[in-house]
GROMACS .gro file of C-alpha atoms in nm:
model
  214
    1MET     CA    1   0.569   2.040   0.572
    2PRO     CA    2   0.200   1.881   0.621
    3ALA     CA    3   0.022   1.918   0.357
    4SER     CA    4  -0.323   1.767   0.300
    5ARG     CA    5  -0.256   1.462   0.059
    6TYR     CA    6  -0.607   1.383  -0.075
    7THR     CA    7  -0.530   1.030  -0.263
    8VAL     CA    8  -0.716   0.822  -0.532
    9SER     CA    9  -0.888   0.632  -0.311
   10ASP     CA   10  -1.043   0.911  -0.145
   11VAL     CA   11  -1.229   1.018  -0.514
   12MET     CA   12  -1.221   0.754  -0.706
   13THR     CA   13  -1.579   0.531  -0.812
   14HIS     CA   14  -1.522   0.220  -0.614
   15THR     CA   15  -1.806   0.009  -0.852
   16ALA     CA   16  -1.673   0.017  -1.228
   17VAL     CA   17  -1.820  -0.064  -1.544
   18ALA     CA   18  -1.536  -0.290  -1.720
   19ILE     CA   19  -1.597  -0.556  -1.993
   20GLY     CA   20  -1.360  -0.916  -2.111
   21ARG     CA   21  -1.182  -0.937  -2.422
   22GLU     CA   22  -1.504  -1.110  -2.625
   23ALA     CA   23  -1.706  -0.764  -2.552
   24SER     CA   24  -1.843  -0.697  -2.865
   25TYR     CA   25  -1.828  -0.335  -3.037
   26LYS     CA   26  -2.192  -0.269  -3.003
   27GLU     CA   27  -2.220  -0.371  -2.637
   28ILE     CA   28  -1.909  -0.124  -2.568
   29VAL     CA   29  -2.066   0.183  -2.758
   30GLU     CA   30  -2.399   0.053  -2.512
   31LEU     CA   31  -2.301   0.010  -2.216
   32MET     CA   32  -2.074   0.349  -2.293
   33GLN     CA   33  -2.414   0.529  -2.354
   34GLU     CA   34  -2.571   0.381  -2.062
   35TRP     CA   35  -2.344   0.438  -1.809
   36LYS     CA   36  -2.196   0.761  -1.966
   37VAL     CA   37  -1.881   0.722  -1.954
   38SER     CA   38  -1.582   0.765  -2.204
   39ALA     CA   39  -1.377   0.458  -2.190
   40VAL     CA   40  -1.396   0.122  -1.977
   41PRO     CA   41  -1.199  -0.132  -1.900
   42VAL     CA   42  -1.117  -0.496  -2.064
   43LEU     CA   43  -1.047  -0.754  -1.808
   44GLU     CA   44  -0.903  -1.100  -1.807
   45GLY     CA   45  -0.900  -1.334  -1.541
   46GLU     CA   46  -0.989  -1.268  -1.185
   47GLY     CA   47  -0.996  -0.885  -1.326
   48ARG     CA   48  -0.668  -0.809  -1.424
   49VAL     CA   49  -0.665  -0.489  -1.609
   50VAL     CA   50  -0.503  -0.636  -1.968
   51GLY     CA   51  -0.633  -0.304  -2.180
   52VAL     CA   52  -0.911   0.034  -2.163
   53VAL     CA   53  -1.184   0.034  -2.482
   54SER     CA   54  -1.218   0.442  -2.485
   55GLU     CA   55  -1.462   0.642  -2.748
   56ALA     CA   56  -1.123   0.723  -2.967
   57ASP     CA   57  -1.091   0.408  -2.971
   58LEU     CA   58  -1.446   0.367  -3.173
   59LEU     CA   59  -1.417   0.646  -3.410
   60PRO     CA   60  -1.199   0.546  -3.681
   61LYS     CA   61  -1.480   0.241  -3.766
   62GLU     CA   62  -1.696   0.616  -3.855
   63GLU     CA   63  -1.383   0.786  -3.910
   64PHE     CA   64  -1.300   0.530  -4.186
   65ARG     CA   65  -1.604   0.379  -4.322
   66ARG     CA   66  -1.584   0.575  -4.650
   67GLU     CA   67  -1.240   0.685  -4.708
   68GLU     CA   68  -0.877   0.514  -4.664
   69PRO     CA   69  -0.588   0.668  -4.453
   70ARG     CA   70  -0.380   0.905  -4.574
   71LEU     CA   71  -0.132   0.957  -4.330
   72PRO     CA   72   0.082   0.775  -4.187
   73ASP     CA   73   0.021   0.829  -3.858
   74GLN     CA   74  -0.353   0.721  -3.925
   75LEU     CA   75  -0.265   0.346  -3.991
   76GLU     CA   76  -0.249   0.224  -3.608
   77GLU     CA   77  -0.650   0.409  -3.603
   78ALA     CA   78  -0.792   0.261  -3.925
   79SER     CA   79  -0.627  -0.092  -3.837
   80LYS     CA   80  -0.912  -0.036  -3.531
   81ALA     CA   81  -1.181   0.017  -3.794
   82GLY     CA   82  -1.249  -0.328  -3.865
   83GLY     CA   83  -1.239  -0.434  -3.501
   84VAL     CA   84  -1.528  -0.614  -3.351
   85LEU     CA   85  -1.446  -0.723  -3.031
   86ALA     CA   86  -1.310  -0.538  -2.722
   87GLU     CA   87  -0.949  -0.734  -2.796
   88ASP     CA   88  -0.928  -0.578  -3.112
   89LEU     CA   89  -1.032  -0.235  -3.022
   90MET     CA   90  -0.839  -0.196  -2.721
   91SER     CA   91  -0.550   0.028  -2.616
   92SER     CA   92  -0.303  -0.171  -2.488
   93PRO     CA   93  -0.108  -0.192  -2.203
   94ALA     CA   94  -0.358   0.040  -2.015
   95VAL     CA   95  -0.289   0.335  -1.844
   96THR     CA   96  -0.377   0.288  -1.528
   97VAL     CA   97  -0.294   0.434  -1.160
   98HIS     CA   98  -0.266   0.292  -0.768
   99PRO     CA   99  -0.514   0.412  -0.537
  100ASP     CA  100  -0.255   0.545  -0.273
  101ALA     CA  101  -0.110   0.809  -0.558
  102THR     CA  102  -0.237   1.152  -0.527
  103VAL     CA  103  -0.468   1.350  -0.669
  104ALA     CA  104  -0.174   1.548  -0.837
  105GLU     CA  105   0.015   1.247  -0.979
  106ALA     CA  106  -0.309   1.120  -1.146
  107ALA     CA  107  -0.415   1.477  -1.313
  108ARG     CA  108  -0.088   1.457  -1.420
  109ILE     CA  109  -0.111   1.106  -1.549
  110MET     CA  110  -0.465   1.221  -1.745
  111ALA     CA  111  -0.246   1.585  -1.887
  112ARG     CA  112   0.012   1.407  -2.033
  113ARG     CA  113  -0.160   1.059  -2.224
  114HIS     CA  114  -0.442   1.282  -2.248
  115VAL     CA  115  -0.677   1.054  -2.103
  116LYS     CA  116  -0.979   1.132  -1.951
  117ARG     CA  117  -1.056   0.837  -1.739
  118LEU     CA  118  -0.749   0.564  -1.554
  119PRO     CA  119  -0.803   0.265  -1.423
  120VAL     CA  120  -0.729   0.201  -1.003
  121VAL     CA  121  -0.559  -0.098  -1.022
  122ASN     CA  122  -0.372  -0.222  -0.687
  123GLY     CA  123  -0.009  -0.392  -0.713
  124LEU     CA  124  -0.148  -0.681  -0.907
  125GLY     CA  125  -0.292  -0.529  -1.196
  126MET     CA  126  -0.678  -0.607  -1.045
  127LEU     CA  127  -0.896  -0.349  -1.041
  128GLU     CA  128  -1.005  -0.165  -0.757
  129GLY     CA  129  -1.168   0.153  -0.958
  130VAL     CA  130  -1.171   0.410  -1.229
  131VAL     CA  131  -1.102   0.740  -1.170
  132SER     CA  132  -1.218   1.057  -1.395
  133ARG     CA  133  -1.118   1.397  -1.417
  134SER     CA  134  -1.487   1.482  -1.257
  135ASP     CA  135  -1.346   1.256  -0.989
  136LEU     CA  136  -1.046   1.464  -0.916
  137LEU     CA  137  -1.223   1.785  -0.905
  138LYS     CA  138  -1.405   1.668  -0.603
  139VAL     CA  139  -1.094   1.818  -0.398
  140PHE     CA  140  -1.242   2.154  -0.485
  141LEU     CA  141  -1.585   2.122  -0.301
  142ARG     CA  142  -1.426   2.140   0.044
  143PRO     CA  143  -1.608   2.381   0.242
  144ASP     CA  144  -1.374   2.711   0.341
  145GLU     CA  145  -1.402   2.634   0.735
  146GLU     CA  146  -1.215   2.294   0.611
  147LEU     CA  147  -0.932   2.444   0.458
  148GLU     CA  148  -0.918   2.718   0.698
  149GLU     CA  149  -0.872   2.482   0.957
  150GLU     CA  150  -0.617   2.259   0.792
  151ILE     CA  151  -0.404   2.619   0.677
  152ARG     CA  152  -0.412   2.719   1.018
  153GLN     CA  153  -0.338   2.413   1.188
  154ALA     CA  154  -0.043   2.241   0.842
  155VAL     CA  155   0.086   2.571   0.760
  156LEU     CA  156   0.031   2.829   0.976
  157THR     CA  157   0.133   2.650   1.306
  158GLU     CA  158   0.464   2.585   1.143
  159LEU     CA  159   0.596   2.799   0.935
  160ALA     CA  160   0.506   3.095   1.103
  161PRO     CA  161   0.431   3.046   1.471
  162GLY     CA  162   0.378   3.347   1.687
  163MET     CA  163   0.330   3.588   1.423
  164SER     CA  164   0.021   3.769   1.375
  165LEU     CA  165  -0.068   3.692   1.075
  166GLU     CA  166  -0.456   3.665   0.988
  167PHE     CA  167  -0.565   3.514   0.750
  168SER     CA  168  -0.969   3.407   0.545
  169VAL     CA  169  -1.065   3.148   0.259
  170GLN     CA  170  -1.363   3.276   0.031
  171ASP     CA  171  -1.447   3.019  -0.259
  172GLY     CA  172  -1.135   2.848  -0.193
  173VAL     CA  173  -0.918   3.147  -0.265
  174VAL     CA  174  -0.684   3.207   0.040
  175THR     CA  175  -0.582   3.578   0.122
  176LEU     CA  176  -0.295   3.608   0.384
  177ARG     CA  177  -0.243   3.965   0.587
  178GLY     CA  178  -0.038   4.135   0.813
  179PRO     CA  179   0.352   4.185   0.920
  180LEU     CA  180   0.567   3.980   0.794
  181HIS     CA  181   0.952   4.036   0.898
  182ASP     CA  182   1.121   3.749   0.679
  183ARG     CA  183   0.996   3.849   0.336
  184ALA     CA  184   1.202   3.463   0.278
  185LEU     CA  185   0.874   3.349   0.424
  186VAL     CA  186   0.627   3.431   0.144
  187PRO     CA  187   0.688   3.153  -0.078
  188LEU     CA  188   0.744   2.969   0.123
  189LEU     CA  189   0.393   3.016   0.323
  190ALA     CA  190   0.217   3.043  -0.048
  191ARG     CA  191   0.378   2.733  -0.220
  192ALA     CA  192   0.226   2.567   0.129
  193ILE     CA  193  -0.114   2.677   0.108
  194ARG     CA  194  -0.086   2.564  -0.253
  195GLY     CA  195  -0.005   2.283  -0.118
  196VAL     CA  196  -0.361   2.178   0.057
  197GLU     CA  197  -0.608   2.051  -0.172
  198GLY     CA  198  -0.907   2.272  -0.239
  199VAL     CA  199  -0.706   2.575  -0.285
  200VAL     CA  200  -0.771   2.783  -0.562
  201ASP     CA  201  -0.533   3.029  -0.523
  202VAL     CA  202  -0.334   3.283  -0.265
  203ARG     CA  203  -0.298   3.602  -0.241
  204MET     CA  204  -0.106   3.816   0.012
  205ASP     CA  205  -0.119   4.114   0.149
  206LEU     CA  206   0.198   4.163   0.397
  207GLU     CA  207   0.317   4.486   0.523
  208GLY     CA  208   0.056   4.656   0.303
  209THR     CA  209   0.182   4.533  -0.025
  210ALA     CA  210  -0.063   4.304  -0.207
  211SER     CA  211  -0.029   4.019  -0.411
  212ALA     CA  212  -0.101   3.752  -0.578
  213MET     CA  213   0.062   3.430  -0.543
  214ALA     CA  214  -0.120   3.186  -0.803
   0.00000   0.00000   0.00000
């Protein structure tokens, strides 16, 4: 069924700050401070992403300044404490995403890999931009009127044609009201409306029975 398909290319930052393998520790810290970013991709050649240096990669230098690692899982982190160049500090291979990936797919990658930013690369691995957590939240800035129009055209016209259903959108929360004889449509409608990018919640008030379908 039709639904909005916002992709990474719709929300990403196209002008991305990046570094080369030979960038020094201090240069990386200064760059992060200047651009207010938590990670920077590492490039080689014509712009192929070979790794990422994040704040987490830089912190071991402070964490293990006076102490040796005590646990086995700290050994890899501690090895970066002596790193001076980006190639010593970076996490490789980089966790990346393609520009045609959906916003939901990018969000899942960030959650599973515990990263705040993803380099956006093309099919050849060349950097095209960066997408951050805050970028992914931009879909929730869509005006209520825009959400209403998409729900009307892409959801109700297909799933509930000719039915006297009414709905409203308030701060991204959709409320659907009216008689619905086929109760099997309730979860289908809720799922389809939730699939519209920018919808915060879905509430049903059908045949006098109110329920939240979040």
